[in-house]
Tab-separated table of C-alpha atoms and ligand atoms in Angstrom:
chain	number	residue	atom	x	y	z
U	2	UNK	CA	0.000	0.000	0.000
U	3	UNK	CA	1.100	2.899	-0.947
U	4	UNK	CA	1.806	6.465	1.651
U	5	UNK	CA	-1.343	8.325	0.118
U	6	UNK	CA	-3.697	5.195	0.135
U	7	UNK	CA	-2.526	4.133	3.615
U	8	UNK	CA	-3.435	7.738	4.690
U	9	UNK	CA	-6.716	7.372	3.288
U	10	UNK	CA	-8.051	4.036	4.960
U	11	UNK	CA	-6.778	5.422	8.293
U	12	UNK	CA	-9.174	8.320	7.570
U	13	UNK	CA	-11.725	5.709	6.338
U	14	UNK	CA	-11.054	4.108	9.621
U	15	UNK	CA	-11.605	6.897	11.471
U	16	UNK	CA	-14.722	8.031	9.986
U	17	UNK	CA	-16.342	4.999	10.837
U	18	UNK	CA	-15.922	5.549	14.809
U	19	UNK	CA	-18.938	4.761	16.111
U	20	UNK	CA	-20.422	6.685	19.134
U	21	UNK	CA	-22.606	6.182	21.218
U	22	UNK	CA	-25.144	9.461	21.914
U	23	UNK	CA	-28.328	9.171	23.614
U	24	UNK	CA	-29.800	5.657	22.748
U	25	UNK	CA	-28.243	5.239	19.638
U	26	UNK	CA	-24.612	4.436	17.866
U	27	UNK	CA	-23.871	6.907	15.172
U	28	UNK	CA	-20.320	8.083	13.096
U	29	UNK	CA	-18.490	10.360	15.270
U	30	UNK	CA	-19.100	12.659	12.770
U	31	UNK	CA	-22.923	12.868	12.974
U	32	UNK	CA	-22.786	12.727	16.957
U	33	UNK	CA	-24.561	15.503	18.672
U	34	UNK	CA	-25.430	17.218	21.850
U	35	UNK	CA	-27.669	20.148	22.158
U	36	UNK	CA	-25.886	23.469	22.827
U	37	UNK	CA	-28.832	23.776	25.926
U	38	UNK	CA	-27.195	20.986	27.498
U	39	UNK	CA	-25.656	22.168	31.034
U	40	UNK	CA	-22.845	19.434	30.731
U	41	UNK	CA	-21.256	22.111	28.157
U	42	UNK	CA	-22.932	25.510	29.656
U	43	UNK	CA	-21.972	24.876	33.043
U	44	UNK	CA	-19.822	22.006	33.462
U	45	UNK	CA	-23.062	19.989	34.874
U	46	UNK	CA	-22.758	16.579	34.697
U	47	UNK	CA	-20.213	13.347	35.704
U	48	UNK	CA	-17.722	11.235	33.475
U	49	UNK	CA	-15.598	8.301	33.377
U	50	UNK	CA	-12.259	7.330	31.420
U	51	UNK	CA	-12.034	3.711	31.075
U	52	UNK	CA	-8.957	1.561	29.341
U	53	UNK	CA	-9.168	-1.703	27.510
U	54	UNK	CA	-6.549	-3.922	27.383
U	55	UNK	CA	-6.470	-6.856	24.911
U	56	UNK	CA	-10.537	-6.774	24.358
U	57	UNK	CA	-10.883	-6.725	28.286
U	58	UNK	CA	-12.772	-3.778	29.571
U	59	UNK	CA	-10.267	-3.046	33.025
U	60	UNK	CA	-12.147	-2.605	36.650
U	61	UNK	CA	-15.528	-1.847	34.319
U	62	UNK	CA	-17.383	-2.403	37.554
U	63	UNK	CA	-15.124	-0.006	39.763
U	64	UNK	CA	-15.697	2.646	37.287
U	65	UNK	CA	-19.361	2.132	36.958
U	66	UNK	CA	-19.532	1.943	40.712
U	67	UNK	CA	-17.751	5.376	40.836
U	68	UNK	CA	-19.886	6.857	38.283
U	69	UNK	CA	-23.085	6.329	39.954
U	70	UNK	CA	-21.605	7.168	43.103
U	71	UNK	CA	-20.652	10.894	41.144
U	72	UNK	CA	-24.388	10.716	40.370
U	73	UNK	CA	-26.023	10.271	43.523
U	74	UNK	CA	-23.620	13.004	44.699
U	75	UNK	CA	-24.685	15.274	42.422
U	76	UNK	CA	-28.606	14.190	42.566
U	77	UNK	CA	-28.511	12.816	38.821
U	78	UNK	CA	-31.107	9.751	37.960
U	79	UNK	CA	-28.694	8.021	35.158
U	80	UNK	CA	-31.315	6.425	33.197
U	81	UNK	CA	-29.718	2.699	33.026
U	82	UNK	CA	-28.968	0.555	35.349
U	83	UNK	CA	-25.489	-0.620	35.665
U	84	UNK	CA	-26.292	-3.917	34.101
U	85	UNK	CA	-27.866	-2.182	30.726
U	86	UNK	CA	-24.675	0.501	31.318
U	87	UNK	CA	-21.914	-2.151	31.410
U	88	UNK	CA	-23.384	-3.662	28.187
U	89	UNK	CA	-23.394	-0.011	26.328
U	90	UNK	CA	-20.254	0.332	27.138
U	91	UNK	CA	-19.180	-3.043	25.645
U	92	UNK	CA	-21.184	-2.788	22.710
U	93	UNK	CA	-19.605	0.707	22.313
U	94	UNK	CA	-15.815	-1.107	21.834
U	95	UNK	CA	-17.221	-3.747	20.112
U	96	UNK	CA	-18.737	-2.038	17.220
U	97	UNK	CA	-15.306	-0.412	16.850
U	98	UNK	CA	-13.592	-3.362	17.006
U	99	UNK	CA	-11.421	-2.242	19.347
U	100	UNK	CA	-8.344	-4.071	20.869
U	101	UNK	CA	-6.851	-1.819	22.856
U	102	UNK	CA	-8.941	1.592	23.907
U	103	UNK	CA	-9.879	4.421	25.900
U	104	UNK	CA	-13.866	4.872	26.642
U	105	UNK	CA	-15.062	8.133	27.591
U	106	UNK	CA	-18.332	7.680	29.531
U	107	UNK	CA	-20.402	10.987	30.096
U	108	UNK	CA	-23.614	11.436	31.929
U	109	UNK	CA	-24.663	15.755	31.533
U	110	UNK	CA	-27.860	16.986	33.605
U	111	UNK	CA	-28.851	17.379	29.664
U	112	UNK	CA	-30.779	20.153	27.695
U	113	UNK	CA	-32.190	23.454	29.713
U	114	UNK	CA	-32.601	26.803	29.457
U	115	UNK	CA	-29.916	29.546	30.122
U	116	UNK	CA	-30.766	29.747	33.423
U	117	UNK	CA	-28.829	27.194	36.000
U	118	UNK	CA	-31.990	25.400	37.566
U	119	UNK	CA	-30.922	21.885	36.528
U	120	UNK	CA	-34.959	20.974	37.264
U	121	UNK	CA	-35.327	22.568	33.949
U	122	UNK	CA	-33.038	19.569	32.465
U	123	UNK	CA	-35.703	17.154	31.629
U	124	UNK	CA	-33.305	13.825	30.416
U	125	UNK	CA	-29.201	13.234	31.023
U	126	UNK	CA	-27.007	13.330	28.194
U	127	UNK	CA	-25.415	9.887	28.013
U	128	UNK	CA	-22.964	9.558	25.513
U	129	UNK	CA	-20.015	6.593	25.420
U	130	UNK	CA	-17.418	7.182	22.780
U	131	UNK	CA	-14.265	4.445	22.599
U	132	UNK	CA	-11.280	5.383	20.577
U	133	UNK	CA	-8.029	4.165	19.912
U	134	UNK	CA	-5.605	4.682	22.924
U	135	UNK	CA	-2.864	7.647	22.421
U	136	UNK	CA	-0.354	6.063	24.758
U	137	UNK	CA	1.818	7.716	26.940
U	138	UNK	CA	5.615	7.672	25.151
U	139	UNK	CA	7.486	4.603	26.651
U	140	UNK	CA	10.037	7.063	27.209
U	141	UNK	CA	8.366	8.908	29.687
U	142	UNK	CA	8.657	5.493	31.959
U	143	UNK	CA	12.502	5.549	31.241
U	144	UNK	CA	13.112	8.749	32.080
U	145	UNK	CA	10.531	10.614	34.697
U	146	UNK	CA	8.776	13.326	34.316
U	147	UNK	CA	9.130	17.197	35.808
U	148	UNK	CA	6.771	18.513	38.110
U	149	UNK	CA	5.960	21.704	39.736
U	150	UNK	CA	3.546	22.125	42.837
U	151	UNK	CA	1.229	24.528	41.283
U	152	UNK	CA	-0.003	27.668	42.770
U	153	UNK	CA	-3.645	27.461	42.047
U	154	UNK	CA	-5.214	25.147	45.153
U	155	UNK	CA	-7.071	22.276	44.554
U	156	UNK	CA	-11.254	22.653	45.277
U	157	UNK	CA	-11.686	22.495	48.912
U	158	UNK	CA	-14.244	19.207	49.364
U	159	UNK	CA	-16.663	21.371	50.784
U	160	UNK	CA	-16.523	23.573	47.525
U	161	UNK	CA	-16.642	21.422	45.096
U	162	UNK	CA	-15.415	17.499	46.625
U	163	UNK	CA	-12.836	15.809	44.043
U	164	UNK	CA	-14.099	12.764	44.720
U	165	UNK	CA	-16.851	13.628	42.455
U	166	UNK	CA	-15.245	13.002	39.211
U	167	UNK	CA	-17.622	15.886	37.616
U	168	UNK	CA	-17.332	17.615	33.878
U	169	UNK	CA	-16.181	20.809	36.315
U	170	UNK	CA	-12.726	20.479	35.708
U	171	UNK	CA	-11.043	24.284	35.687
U	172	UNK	CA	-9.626	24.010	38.498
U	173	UNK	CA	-7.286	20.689	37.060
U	174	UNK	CA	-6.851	22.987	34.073
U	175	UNK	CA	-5.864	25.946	35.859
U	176	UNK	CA	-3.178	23.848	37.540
U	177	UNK	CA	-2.909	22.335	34.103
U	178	UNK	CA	-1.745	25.950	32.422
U	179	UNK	CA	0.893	26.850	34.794
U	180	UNK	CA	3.020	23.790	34.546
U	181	UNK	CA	2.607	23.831	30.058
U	182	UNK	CA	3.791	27.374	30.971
U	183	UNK	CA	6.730	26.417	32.820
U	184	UNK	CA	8.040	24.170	30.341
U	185	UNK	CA	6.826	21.151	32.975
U	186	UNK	CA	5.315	17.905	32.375
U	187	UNK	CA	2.373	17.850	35.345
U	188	UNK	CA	1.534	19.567	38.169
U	189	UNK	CA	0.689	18.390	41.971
U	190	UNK	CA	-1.790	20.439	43.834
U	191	UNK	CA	-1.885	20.962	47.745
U	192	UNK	CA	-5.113	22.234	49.752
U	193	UNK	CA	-5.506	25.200	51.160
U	194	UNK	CA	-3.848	23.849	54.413
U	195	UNK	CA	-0.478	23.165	52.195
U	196	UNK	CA	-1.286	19.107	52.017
U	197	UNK	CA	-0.600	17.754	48.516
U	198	UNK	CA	-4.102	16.553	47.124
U	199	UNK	CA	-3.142	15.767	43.704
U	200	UNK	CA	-2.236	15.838	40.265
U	201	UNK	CA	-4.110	17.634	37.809
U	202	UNK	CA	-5.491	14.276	36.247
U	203	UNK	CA	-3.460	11.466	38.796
U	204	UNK	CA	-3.195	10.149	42.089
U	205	UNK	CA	0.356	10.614	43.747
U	206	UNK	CA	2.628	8.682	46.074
U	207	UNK	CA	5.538	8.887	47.222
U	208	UNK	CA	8.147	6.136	48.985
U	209	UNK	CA	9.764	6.723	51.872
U	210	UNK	CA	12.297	3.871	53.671
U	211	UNK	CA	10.496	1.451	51.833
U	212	UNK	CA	6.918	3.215	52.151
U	213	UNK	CA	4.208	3.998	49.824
U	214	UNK	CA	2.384	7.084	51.053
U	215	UNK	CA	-0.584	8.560	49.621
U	216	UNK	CA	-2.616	11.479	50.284
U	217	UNK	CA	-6.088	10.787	52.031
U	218	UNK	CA	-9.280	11.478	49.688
U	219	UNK	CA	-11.064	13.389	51.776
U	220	UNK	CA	-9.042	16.111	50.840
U	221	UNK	CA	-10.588	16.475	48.000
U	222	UNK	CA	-8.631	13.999	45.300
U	223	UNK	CA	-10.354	11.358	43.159
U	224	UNK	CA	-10.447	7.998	44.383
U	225	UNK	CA	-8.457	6.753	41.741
U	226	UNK	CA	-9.171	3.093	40.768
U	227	UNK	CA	-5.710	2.682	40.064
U	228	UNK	CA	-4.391	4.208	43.173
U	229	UNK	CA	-6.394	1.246	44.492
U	230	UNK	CA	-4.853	-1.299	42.685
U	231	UNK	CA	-1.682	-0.065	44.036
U	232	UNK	CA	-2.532	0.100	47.455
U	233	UNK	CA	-3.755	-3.633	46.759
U	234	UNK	CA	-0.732	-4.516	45.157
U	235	UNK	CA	1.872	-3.137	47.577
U	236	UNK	CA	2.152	-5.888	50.033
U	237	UNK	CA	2.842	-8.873	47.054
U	238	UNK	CA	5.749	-6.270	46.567
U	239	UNK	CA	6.802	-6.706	50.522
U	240	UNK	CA	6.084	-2.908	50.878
U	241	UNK	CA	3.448	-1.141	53.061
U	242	UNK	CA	0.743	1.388	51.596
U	243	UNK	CA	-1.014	3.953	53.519
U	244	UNK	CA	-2.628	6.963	53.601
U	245	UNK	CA	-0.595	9.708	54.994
U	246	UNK	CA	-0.752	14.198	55.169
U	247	UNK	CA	1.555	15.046	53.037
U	248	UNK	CA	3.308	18.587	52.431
U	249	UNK	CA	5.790	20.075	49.774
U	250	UNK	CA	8.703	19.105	52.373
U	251	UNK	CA	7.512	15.519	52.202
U	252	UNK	CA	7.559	16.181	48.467
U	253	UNK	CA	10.653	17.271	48.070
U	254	UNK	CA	12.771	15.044	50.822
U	255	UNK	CA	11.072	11.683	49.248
U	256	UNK	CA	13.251	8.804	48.116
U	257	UNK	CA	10.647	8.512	45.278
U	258	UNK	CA	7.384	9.925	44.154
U	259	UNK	CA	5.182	8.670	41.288
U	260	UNK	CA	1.654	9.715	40.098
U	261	UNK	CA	-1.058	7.197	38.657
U	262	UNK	CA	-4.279	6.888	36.930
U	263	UNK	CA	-5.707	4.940	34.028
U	264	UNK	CA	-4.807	6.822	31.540
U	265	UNK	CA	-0.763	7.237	32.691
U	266	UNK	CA	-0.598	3.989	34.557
U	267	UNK	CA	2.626	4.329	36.622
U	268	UNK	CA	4.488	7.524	36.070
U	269	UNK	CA	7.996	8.009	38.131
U	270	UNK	CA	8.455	11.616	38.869
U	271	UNK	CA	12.396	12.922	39.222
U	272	UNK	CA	12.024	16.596	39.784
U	273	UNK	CA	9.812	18.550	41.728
U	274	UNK	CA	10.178	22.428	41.815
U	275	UNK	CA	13.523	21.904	39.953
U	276	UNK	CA	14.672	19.671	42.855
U	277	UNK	CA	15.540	16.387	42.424
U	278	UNK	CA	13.857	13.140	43.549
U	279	UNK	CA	16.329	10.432	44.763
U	280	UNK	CA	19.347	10.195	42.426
U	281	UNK	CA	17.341	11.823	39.550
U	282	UNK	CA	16.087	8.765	37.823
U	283	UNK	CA	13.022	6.939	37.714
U	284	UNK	CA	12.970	4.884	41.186
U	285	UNK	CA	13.614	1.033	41.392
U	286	UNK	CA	10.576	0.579	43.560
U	287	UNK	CA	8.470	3.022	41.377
U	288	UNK	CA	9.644	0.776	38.309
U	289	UNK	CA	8.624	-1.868	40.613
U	290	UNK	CA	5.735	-0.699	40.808
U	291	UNK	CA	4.834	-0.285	37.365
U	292	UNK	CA	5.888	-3.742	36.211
U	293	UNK	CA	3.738	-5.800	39.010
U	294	UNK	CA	0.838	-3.222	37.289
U	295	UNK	CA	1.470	-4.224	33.862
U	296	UNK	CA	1.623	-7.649	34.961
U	297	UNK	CA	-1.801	-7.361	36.661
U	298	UNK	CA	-3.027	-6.113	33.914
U	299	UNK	CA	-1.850	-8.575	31.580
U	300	UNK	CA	-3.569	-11.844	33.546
U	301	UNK	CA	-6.673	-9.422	34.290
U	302	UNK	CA	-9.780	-11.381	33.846
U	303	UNK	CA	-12.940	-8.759	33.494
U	304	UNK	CA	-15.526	-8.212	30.803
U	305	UNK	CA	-15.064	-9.371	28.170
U	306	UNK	CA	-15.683	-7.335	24.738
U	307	UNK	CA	-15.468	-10.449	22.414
U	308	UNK	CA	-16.324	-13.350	24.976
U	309	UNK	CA	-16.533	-15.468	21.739
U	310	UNK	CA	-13.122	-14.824	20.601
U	311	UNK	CA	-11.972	-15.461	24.512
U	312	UNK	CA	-8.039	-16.433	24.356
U	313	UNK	CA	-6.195	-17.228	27.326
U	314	UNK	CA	-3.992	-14.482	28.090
U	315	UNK	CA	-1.025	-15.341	28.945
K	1	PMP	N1	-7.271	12.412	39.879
K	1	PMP	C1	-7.939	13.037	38.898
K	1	PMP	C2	-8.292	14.473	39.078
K	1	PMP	C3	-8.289	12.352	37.730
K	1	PMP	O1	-8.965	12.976	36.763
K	1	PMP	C4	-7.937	10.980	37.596
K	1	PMP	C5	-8.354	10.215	36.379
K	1	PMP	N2	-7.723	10.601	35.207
K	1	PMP	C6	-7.200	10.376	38.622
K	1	PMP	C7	-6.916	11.115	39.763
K	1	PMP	C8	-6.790	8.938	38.529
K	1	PMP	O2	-7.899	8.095	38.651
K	1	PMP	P1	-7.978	6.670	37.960
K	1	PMP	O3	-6.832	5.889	38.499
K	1	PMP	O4	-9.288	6.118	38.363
K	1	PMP	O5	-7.856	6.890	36.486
């Protein structure tokens, strides 16, 4: 095949994304959402970033749990249950054909007026798109990323709590901004007390003598699925996890410090405010880390997209 026609199928390919919108599948294309809708006018409504891995939706049921959780928070009625959800979300990757993917699950308080009474919403936006994954360079792993603690404060929980994963996400971006403006690669964000929270889209840890500490969520930080997993995972690694206050000091006299979600995975940081973490280099028990999380990954047994294809992963 030659460059031009190779181009051309990938658009092909692309064009025939298929997205879910409001009870039906349609091109990406033709997918659309009111301009009314208070998801976009006011940041109203909850969402969800899901991975596949080898046609195996990962922790589907965490994230569905945490969704509805969002929901109740925010007194939204999602209109399926998580039975008829977990099977829109499969059908979504399956009529893409997807291997490996990112789902983007979104649940708006739907079409209003201009006026912010969300009784005026009369039915949620749901809308489940699954693409093809842009994955983070490998390179990143191999050599760490650069951080700054940003200056803009995470929501306090009584504000707005973090734990809701909401479409409200300045704040992140605000955070997001300065670091892209310092020539950074993420930024963590402390409280309004001075205790780190979080990244602007991960969890973080750091290790000390052996320890993997991570801020509590009731500061305000997502209750990051994978987070979990690693607090899960710790002790097959002979380490101890906990939750632990942590400050900028703690930041900066760590051994190691490494930020997670599902999109990232495990990320070593080596820098933080231009100091460095440990010897500069991604740390051994951060790489640790990492590997026992791919290797999870790779024997995970959840839903399956193609159950009649079902291979034994090895
Ligand atoms: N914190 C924030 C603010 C996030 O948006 C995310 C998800 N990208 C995370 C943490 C990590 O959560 P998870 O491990 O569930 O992806």
């Amino acid at each position: 095949m030659n460059k031009v026609s190779s181009h051309t199928s990938a658009l092909n390919k692309d064009l025939t994304l298929q997205v879910y919108v409001n009870g039906k599948w349609v091109p990406k294309e033709e997918a659309k959402v009111s301009i009314w809708d208070h998801g976009f006018l006011y940041g109203d409504g909850i969402f969800e970033g899901i991975r596949v891995y080898q046609g195996i939706v990962f922790k589907l049921k965490e994230h569905l749990k945490r969704l509805y959780a969002s929901a109740s928070a925010i007194d939204l009625t999602i209109p399926y249950t998580p039975a008829e959800m977990q099977n829109l979300v499969v059908e979504t990757v399956r009529k893409n054909n997807l291997q490996e993917s990112y789902i983007r699950l979104v649940v708006s308080r739907g079409a209003g007026d201009l006026g912010i009474d969300p009784r005026k919403c009369k039915e949620p936006t749901v809308m489940i798109l699954a693409d093809r994954i842009n994955l983070y360079p490998e390179a990143l792993y191999a050599t760490g990323i650069r951080v700054m603690i940003a200056s803009t404060r995470r929501n306090p929980p009584d504000s707005l709590n973090g734990r809701i994963k909401s479409l409200n996400y300045l704040n992140n971006i605000l955070a997001k901004l300065e670091h892209i403006k310092s020539g950074l690669d993420e930024a963590i964000m402390l409280n309004h007390a001075g205790y780190v929270v979080e990244g602007t889209a991960e969890n973080v840890f750091i290790v000390k003598d052996r320890k993997l500490l991570t801020p509590p969520c009731y500061l305000g930080a997502l209750e990051g699925i994978t987070r979990q997993l690693v607090i899960e995972l710790a002790p097959k690694l002979g380490l101890q996890a906990e939750e632990s206050l942590l400050n900028a000091y703690d930041l900066y006299a760590s051994d190691e410090i490494f930020l997670t979600g599902t999109g990232a995975e495990i990320v070593p940081v080596v820098e933080v405010d231009g100091r460095k973490i440990g010897n500069g280099k991604p740390g051994s028990i951060s790489l640790q880390v990492l590997k026992t999380y791919r290797e999870y990954v790779a024997h995970y047994q959840g839903v399956h997209v193609y159950p009649e294809k079902k291979v034994g992963v090895s």
